XYZ file of C-alpha atoms in Angstrom:
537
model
C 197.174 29.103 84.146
C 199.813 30.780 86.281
C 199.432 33.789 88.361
C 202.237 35.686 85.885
C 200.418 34.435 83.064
C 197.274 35.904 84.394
C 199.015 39.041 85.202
C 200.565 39.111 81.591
C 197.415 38.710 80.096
C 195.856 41.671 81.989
C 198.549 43.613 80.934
C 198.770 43.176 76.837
C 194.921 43.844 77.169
C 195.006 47.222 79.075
C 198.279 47.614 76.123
C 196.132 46.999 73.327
C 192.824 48.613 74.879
C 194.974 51.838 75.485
C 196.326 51.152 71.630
C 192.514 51.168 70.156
C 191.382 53.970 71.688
C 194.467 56.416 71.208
C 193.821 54.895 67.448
C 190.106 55.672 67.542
C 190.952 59.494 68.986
C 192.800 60.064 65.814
C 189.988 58.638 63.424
C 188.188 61.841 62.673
C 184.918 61.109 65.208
C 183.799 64.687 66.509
C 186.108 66.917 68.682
C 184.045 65.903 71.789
C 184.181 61.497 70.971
C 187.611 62.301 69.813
C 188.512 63.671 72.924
C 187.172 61.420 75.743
C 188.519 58.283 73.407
C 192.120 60.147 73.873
C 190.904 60.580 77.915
C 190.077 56.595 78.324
C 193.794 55.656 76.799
C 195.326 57.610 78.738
C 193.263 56.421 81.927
C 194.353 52.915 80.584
C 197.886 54.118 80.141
C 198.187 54.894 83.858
C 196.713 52.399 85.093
C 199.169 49.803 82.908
C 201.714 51.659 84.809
C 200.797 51.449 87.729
C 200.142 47.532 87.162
C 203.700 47.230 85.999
C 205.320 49.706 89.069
C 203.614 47.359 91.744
C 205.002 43.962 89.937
C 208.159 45.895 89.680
C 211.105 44.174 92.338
C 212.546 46.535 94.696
C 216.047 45.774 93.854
C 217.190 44.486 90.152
C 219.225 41.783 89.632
C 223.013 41.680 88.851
C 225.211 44.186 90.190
C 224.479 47.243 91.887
C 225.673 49.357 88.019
C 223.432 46.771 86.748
C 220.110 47.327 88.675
C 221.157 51.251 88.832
C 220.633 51.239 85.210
C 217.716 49.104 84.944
C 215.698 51.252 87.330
C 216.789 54.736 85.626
C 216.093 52.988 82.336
C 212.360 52.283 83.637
C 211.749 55.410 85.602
C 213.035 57.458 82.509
C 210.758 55.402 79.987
C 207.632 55.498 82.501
C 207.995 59.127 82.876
C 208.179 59.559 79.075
C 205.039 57.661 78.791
C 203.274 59.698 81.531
C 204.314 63.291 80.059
C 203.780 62.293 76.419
C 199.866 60.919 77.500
C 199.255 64.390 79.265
C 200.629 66.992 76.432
C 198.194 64.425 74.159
C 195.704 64.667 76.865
C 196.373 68.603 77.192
C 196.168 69.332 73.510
C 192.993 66.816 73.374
C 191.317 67.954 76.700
C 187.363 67.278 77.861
C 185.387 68.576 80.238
C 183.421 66.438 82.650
C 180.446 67.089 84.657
C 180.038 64.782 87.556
C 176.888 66.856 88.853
C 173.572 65.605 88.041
C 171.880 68.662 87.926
C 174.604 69.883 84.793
C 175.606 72.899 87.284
C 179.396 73.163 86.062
C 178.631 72.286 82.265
C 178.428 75.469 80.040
C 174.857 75.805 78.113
C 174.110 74.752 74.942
C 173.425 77.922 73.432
C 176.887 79.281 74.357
C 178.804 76.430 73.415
C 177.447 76.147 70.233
C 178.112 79.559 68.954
C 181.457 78.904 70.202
C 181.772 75.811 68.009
C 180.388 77.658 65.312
C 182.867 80.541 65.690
C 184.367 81.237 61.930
C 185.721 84.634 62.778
C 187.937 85.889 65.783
C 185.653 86.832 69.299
C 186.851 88.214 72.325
C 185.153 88.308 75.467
C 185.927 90.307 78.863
C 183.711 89.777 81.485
C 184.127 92.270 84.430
C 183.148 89.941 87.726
C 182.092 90.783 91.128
C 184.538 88.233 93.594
C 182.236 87.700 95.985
C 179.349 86.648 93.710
C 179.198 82.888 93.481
C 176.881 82.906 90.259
C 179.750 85.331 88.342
C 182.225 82.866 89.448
C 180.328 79.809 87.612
C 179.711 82.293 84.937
C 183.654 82.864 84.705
C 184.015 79.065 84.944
C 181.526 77.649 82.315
C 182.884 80.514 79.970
C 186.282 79.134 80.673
C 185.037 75.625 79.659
C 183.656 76.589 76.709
C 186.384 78.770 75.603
C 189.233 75.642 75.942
C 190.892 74.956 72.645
C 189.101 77.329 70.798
C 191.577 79.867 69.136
C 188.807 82.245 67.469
C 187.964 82.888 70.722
C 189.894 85.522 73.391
C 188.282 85.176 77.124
C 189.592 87.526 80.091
C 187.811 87.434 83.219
C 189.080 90.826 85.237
C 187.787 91.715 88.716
C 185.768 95.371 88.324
C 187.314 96.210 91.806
C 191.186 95.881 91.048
C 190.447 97.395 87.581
C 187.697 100.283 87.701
C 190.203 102.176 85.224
C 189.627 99.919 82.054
C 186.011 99.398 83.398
C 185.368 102.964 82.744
C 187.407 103.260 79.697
C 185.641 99.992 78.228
C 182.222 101.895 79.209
C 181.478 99.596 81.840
C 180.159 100.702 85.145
C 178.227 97.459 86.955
C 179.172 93.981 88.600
C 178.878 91.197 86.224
C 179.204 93.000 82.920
C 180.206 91.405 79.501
C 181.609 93.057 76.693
C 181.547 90.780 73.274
C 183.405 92.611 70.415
C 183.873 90.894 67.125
C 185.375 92.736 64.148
C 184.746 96.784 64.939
C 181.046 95.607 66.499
C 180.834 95.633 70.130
C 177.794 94.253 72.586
C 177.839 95.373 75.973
C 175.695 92.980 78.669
C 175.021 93.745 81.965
C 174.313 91.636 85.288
C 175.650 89.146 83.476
C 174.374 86.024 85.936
C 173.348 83.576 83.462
C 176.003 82.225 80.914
C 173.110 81.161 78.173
C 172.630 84.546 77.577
C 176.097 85.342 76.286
C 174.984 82.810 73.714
C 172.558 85.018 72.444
C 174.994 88.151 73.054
C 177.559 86.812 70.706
C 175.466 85.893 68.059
C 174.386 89.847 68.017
C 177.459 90.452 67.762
C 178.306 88.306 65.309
C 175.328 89.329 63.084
C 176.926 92.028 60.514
C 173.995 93.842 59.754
C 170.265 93.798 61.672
C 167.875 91.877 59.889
C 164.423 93.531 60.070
C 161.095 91.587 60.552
C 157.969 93.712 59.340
C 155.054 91.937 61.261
C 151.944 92.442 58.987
C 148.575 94.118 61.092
C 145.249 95.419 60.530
C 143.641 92.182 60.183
C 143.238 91.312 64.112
C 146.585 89.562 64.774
C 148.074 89.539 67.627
C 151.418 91.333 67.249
C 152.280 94.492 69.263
C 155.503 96.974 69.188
C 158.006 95.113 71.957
C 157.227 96.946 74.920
C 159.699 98.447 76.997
C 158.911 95.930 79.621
C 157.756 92.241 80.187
C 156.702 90.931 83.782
C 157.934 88.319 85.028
C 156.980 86.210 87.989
C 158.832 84.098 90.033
C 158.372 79.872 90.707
C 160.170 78.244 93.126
C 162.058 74.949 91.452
C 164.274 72.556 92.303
C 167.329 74.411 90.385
C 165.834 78.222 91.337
C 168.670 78.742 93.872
C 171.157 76.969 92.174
C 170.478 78.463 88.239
C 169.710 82.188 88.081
C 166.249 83.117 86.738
C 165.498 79.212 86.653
C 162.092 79.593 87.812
C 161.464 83.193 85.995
C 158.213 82.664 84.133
C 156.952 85.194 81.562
C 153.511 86.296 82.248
C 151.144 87.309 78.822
C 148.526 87.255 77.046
C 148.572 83.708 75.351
C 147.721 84.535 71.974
C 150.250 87.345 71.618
C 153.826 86.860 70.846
C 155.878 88.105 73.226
C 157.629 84.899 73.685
C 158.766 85.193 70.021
C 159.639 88.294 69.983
C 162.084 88.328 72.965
C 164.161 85.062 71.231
C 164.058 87.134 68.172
C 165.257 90.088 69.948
C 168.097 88.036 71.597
C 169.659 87.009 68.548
C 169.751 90.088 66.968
C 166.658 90.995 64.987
C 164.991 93.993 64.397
C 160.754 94.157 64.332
C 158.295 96.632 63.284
C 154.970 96.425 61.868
C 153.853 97.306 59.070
C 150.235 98.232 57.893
C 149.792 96.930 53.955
C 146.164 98.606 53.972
C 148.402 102.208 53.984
C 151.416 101.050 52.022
C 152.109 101.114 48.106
C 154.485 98.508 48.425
C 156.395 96.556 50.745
C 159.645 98.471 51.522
C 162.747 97.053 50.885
C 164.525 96.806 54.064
C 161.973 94.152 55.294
C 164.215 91.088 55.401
C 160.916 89.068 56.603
C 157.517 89.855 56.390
C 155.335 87.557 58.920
C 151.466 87.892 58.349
C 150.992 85.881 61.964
C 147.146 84.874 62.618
C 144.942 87.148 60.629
C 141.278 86.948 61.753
C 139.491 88.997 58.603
C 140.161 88.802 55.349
C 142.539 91.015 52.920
C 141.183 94.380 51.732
C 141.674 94.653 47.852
C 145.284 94.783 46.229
C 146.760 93.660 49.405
C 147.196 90.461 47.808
C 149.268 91.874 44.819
C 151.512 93.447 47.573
C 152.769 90.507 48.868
C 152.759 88.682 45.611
C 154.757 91.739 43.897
C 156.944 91.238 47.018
C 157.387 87.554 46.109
C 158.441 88.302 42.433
C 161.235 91.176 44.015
C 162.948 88.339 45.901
C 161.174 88.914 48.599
C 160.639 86.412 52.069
C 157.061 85.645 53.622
C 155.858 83.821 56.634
C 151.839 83.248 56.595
C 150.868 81.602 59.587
C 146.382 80.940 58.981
C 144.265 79.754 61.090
C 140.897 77.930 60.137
C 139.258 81.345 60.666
C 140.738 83.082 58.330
C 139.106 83.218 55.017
C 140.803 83.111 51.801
C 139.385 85.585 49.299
C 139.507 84.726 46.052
C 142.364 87.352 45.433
C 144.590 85.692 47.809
C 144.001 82.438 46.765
C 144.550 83.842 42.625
C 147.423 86.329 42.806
C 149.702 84.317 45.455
C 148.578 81.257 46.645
C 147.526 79.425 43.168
C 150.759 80.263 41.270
C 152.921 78.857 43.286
C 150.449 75.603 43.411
C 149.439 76.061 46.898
C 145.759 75.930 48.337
C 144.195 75.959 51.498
C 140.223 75.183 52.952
C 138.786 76.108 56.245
C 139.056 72.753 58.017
C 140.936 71.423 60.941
C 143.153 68.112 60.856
C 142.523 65.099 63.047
C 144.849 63.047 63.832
C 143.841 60.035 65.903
C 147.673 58.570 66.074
C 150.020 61.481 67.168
C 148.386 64.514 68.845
C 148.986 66.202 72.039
C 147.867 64.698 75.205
C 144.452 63.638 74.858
C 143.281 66.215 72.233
C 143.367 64.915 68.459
C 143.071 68.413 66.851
C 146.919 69.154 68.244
C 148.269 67.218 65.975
C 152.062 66.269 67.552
C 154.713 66.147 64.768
C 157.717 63.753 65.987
C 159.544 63.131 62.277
C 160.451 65.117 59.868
C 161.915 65.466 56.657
C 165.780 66.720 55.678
C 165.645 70.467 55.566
C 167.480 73.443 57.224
C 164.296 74.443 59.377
C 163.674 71.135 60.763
C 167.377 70.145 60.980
C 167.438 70.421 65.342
C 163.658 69.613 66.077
C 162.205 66.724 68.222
C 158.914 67.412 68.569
C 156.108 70.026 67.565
C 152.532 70.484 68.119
C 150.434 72.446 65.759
C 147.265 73.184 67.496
C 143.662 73.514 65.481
C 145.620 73.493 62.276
C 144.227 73.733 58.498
C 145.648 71.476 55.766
C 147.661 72.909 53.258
C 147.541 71.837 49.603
C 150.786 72.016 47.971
C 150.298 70.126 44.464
C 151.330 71.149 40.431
C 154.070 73.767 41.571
C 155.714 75.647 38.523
C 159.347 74.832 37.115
C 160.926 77.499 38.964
C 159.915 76.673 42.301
C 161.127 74.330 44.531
C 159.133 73.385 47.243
C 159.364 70.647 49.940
C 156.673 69.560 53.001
C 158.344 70.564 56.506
C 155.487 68.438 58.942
C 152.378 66.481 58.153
C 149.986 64.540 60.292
C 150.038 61.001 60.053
C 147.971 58.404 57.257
C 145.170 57.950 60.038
C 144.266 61.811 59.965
C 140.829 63.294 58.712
C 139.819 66.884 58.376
C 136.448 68.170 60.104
C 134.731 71.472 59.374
C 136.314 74.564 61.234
C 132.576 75.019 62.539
C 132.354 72.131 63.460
C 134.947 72.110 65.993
C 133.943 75.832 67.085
C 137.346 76.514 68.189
C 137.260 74.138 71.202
C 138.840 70.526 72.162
C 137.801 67.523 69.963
C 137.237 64.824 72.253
C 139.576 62.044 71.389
C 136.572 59.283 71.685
C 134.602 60.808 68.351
C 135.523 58.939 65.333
C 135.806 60.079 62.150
C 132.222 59.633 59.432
C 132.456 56.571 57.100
C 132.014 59.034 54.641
C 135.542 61.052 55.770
C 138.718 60.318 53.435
C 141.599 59.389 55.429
C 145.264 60.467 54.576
C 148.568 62.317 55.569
C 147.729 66.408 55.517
C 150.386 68.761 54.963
C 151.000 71.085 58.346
C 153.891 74.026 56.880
C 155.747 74.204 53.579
C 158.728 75.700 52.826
C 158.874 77.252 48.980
C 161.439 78.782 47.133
C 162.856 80.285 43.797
C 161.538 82.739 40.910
C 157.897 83.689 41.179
C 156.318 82.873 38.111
C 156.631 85.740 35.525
C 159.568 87.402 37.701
C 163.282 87.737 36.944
C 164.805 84.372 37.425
C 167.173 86.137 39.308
C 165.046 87.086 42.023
C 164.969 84.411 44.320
C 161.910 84.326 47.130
C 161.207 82.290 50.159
C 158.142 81.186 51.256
C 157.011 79.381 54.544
C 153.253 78.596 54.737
C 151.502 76.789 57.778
C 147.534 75.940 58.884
C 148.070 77.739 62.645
C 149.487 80.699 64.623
C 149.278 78.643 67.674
C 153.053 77.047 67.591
C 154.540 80.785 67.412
C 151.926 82.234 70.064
C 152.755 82.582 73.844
C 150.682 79.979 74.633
C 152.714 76.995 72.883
C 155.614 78.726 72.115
C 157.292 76.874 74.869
C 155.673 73.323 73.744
C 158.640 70.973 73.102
C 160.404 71.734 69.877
C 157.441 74.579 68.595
C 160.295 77.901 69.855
C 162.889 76.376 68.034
C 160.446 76.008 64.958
C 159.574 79.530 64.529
C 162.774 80.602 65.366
C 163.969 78.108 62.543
C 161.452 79.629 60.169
C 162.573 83.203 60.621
C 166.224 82.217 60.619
C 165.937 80.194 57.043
C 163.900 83.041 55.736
C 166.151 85.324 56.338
C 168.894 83.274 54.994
C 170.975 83.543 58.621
C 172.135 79.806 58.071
C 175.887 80.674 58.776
C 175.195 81.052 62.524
C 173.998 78.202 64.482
C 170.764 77.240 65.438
C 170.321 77.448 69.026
C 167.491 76.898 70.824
C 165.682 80.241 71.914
C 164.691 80.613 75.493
C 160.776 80.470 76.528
C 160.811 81.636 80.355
C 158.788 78.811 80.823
C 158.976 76.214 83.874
C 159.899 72.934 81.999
C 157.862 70.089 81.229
C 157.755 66.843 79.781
C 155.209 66.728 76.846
C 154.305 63.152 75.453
C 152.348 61.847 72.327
C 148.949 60.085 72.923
C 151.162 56.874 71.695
C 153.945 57.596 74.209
C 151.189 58.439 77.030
C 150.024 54.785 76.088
C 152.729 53.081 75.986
C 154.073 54.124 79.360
C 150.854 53.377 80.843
C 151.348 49.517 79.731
C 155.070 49.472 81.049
C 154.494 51.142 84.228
C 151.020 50.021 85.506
C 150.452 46.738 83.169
C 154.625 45.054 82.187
C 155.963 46.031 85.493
C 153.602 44.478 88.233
C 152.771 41.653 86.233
C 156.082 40.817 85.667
C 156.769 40.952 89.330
C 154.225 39.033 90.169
C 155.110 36.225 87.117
C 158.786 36.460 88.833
C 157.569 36.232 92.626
C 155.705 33.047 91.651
C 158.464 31.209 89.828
C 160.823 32.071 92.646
C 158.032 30.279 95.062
C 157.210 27.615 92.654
C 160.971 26.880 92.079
C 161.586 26.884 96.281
C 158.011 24.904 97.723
């Protein structure tokens, strides 16, 4: 084959390569695939060109007219080809990130809310110049903001504008002021571009959704106090990524951890003491009973159950300890077909690390809670028995351990690790237990048109301090609260822990890297070592 055969070749494939992807950019992928499908064709576009200009004689043939015409006629046609691929690549564009740590690539809990935006945003962030983290603040928000109409971005230095600083109310470096509609969010020391994320969803929010956190029973829950402490953990990203190594220091069976996400996005908490109350009030969007330790005093029970048949929305998060009184389990647990026994799960298959009574949940079923989680771990959890639910209730499983789990006696665990090594009795049944359920629809005996929600799960733990950071468990209860409070028009986004980050794997994962690294990967060295010598003696 000859050389301009070769060349020709080369040539109708970059053609047709270019073709297919500007085709597949146009074939309704996402915005993002869309995008860097247009970005390849025109990379192939250009480099066509450029094929073509270097083949290209530096003189035409014929007469000088002739050649004068022939080289406008390809300059004017290469030039439309080059201006037509960058208004398609300008009304198309992508950002890149060629740093491996992320550092120019706007966070995911911005940039979602941004694709989410249904309503018109604007943003004006008042910067100090000769701040290098409220430059890549300005930048990322810029990124994020490209091609997004609903969206209105000015970045203003405070310095050559103090005038509309203090008419805007804004008197620090760094500040950014979110107004959507006639709501307006003012953030200072604005350093860290995931937490206009959480800013705009506040401001997003028409109305503040209370939570009423249920006490008097020992749980855990305390007013948000006017200040958290923080200490500070040197990281590989802790110079580079403000309050990267910020860790929040508590008490590990309180939630503080979920109350700061749910304070981020816009929620409102209070508690609220049913052993005083004659009925829940009204402007309780969610009522969370987190981790009771004793059991209900009497007509507590009807409370939430009359709260139920008002349309109303309930977390209970139990622990093995907590005892089910016969109330309970007759006015709101049993009409909804829902039952519960002081036992913990073991699950032998998936748990965390080496413990089998943190059972690690890695599927799970098609629901708006679970629609964004990898990975949970419910820690010391009771089964929950969801079984002969009434007509008007709809009701669906949200985790469950796997087919090789067994329950064992709260007591006999005693609160403390089970050691992975004890097998289950003969006499155990084996079998899938149900971790959380979501419920929903008329309470039995209410007005159909009442519609409740119900979430129901065997442990506190995931929502606590100390495993609120645990893989996917922060963007669980998050989830929970959200779906409860029926705030599924904004997005989803991941809450923030203030937590140093950490891989967490399955007993099954665990294992199975153990065999590749320390077993597959010498071996296999050694297998290929001794056919190279046995192929060369």
């Amino acid at each position: 084959m000859s050389r301009l055969a070769r060349f020709d070749l080369i040539v109708a494939a970059l053609i047709a390569a270019a073709v297919v992807l500007g085709a597949l950019g146009f074939a309704g992928f996402a915005a993002r695939i869309a995008n860097s499908l247009l970005f390849a064709a025109w990379a192939l576009i250009l480099l066509t060109l450029f094929a073509l200009a270097v083949r290209l004689p530096l003189r035409g043939r014929g007469s000088w007219w002739t050649a004068f015409a022939a080289n406008a006629l390809i300059v004017s046609g290469a030039l439309g080809v080059v201006v037509g691929a960058n208004v398609a690549l300008y009304r198309h564009d992508v950002h890149f990130d060629a740093t491996r740590e992320g550092l120019n690539t706007p966070p995911a809990q911005l940039t979602d809310v941004v694709d989410a935006l249904r309503s018109p945003l604007s943003l004006v962030y008042f910067y100090n110049t000769s701040d290098p983290n409220a430059h890549r603040v300005r930048d990322m928000i810029q990124a994020a903001a490209r091609n997004h109409p609903l969206l209105t971005f000015r970045a203003i230095d405070l310095d050559k504008e103090p005038g509309l600083a203090r008419d805007i109310g804004v008197h620090a470096y760094n500040t950014a002021v979110l107004q959507a509609a006639d709501r307006k969010v003012l953030v200072e020391n604005v350093t860290d571009a995931a937490g206009l994320g959480y800013a705009a969803l506040r401001v997003l929010r028409e109305r503040a959704e209370t939570v009423c956190f249920v006490t008097g029973h020992g749980e855990t829950f305390r007013p948000t106090p006017d200040h958290y402490h923080f200490s500070h953990v040197e990281t590989l990203r802790g110079h580079d990524v403000p309050g990267a190594g910020d860790v929040l220091v508590a008490q590990p069976e309180q939630l503080d951890r979920l109350q700061l996400a749910l304070n981020e996005i816009g929620f409102a908490m209070r508690p609220l003491v049913m052993a005083t109350a004659n009925a829940i009030p009204d402007d309780c969007a969610v009522v969370a009973e987190i981790g009771p330790r004793t059991a209900f005093a009497a007509g507590e029970a009807d409370l939430l159950a009359d709260y139920l048949s008002r349309g109303g929305r309930l977390l209970m998060l139990i622990d093995p300890q907590f005892p089910i009184e016969a109330d309970l389990q007759s006015r709101l647990l049993t009409p909804l077909g829902l039952s519960s026994e002081p036992a913990i799960v073991i699950d032998p298959l998936n748990h965390f690390r080496t413990d089998p009574d943190k059972v690690a949940v890695p599927y799970y079923p098609s629901h708006p809670i679970t629609a964004r989680l990898a990975l949970t771990v419910f820690a010391q959890v009771r089964p929950i028995r969801f079984s002969r639910p009434p007509a008007t209730v709809m009701g669906s499983v949200l985790a469950a351990s796997t087919q090789d789990s067994y329950l064992r006696p709260a007591s006999a665990a005693g609160g403390m690790m089970v050691p992975a090594s004890v097998a289950a009795p003969a006499e155990v049944e084996h079998g899938a237990q149900a971790l959380a359920v979501a419920i929903e629809g008329s309470f039995p005996g209410a007005s159909p048109d009442k519609h409740f929600r119900l979430v129901i799960s065997g442990t506190s733990k995931f929502a606590t301090n100390e495993y609120f950071s645990y893989v996917s468990n922060g963007e669980l209860a998050i989830g929970i609260m959200r779906w409860l409070a029926e705030d599924d028009p904004s997005p989803n986004i991941a809450p923030r822990t203030y937590n140093l980050p950490e891989i967490v794997l399955t007993s099954a994962q665990m294992r199975n890297t153990f065999v590749v690294l320390e077993m597959v990967l010498p071996l296999s060295t050694a297998l290929f070592g001794l056919a190279m010598w046995w192929r060369r003696r």
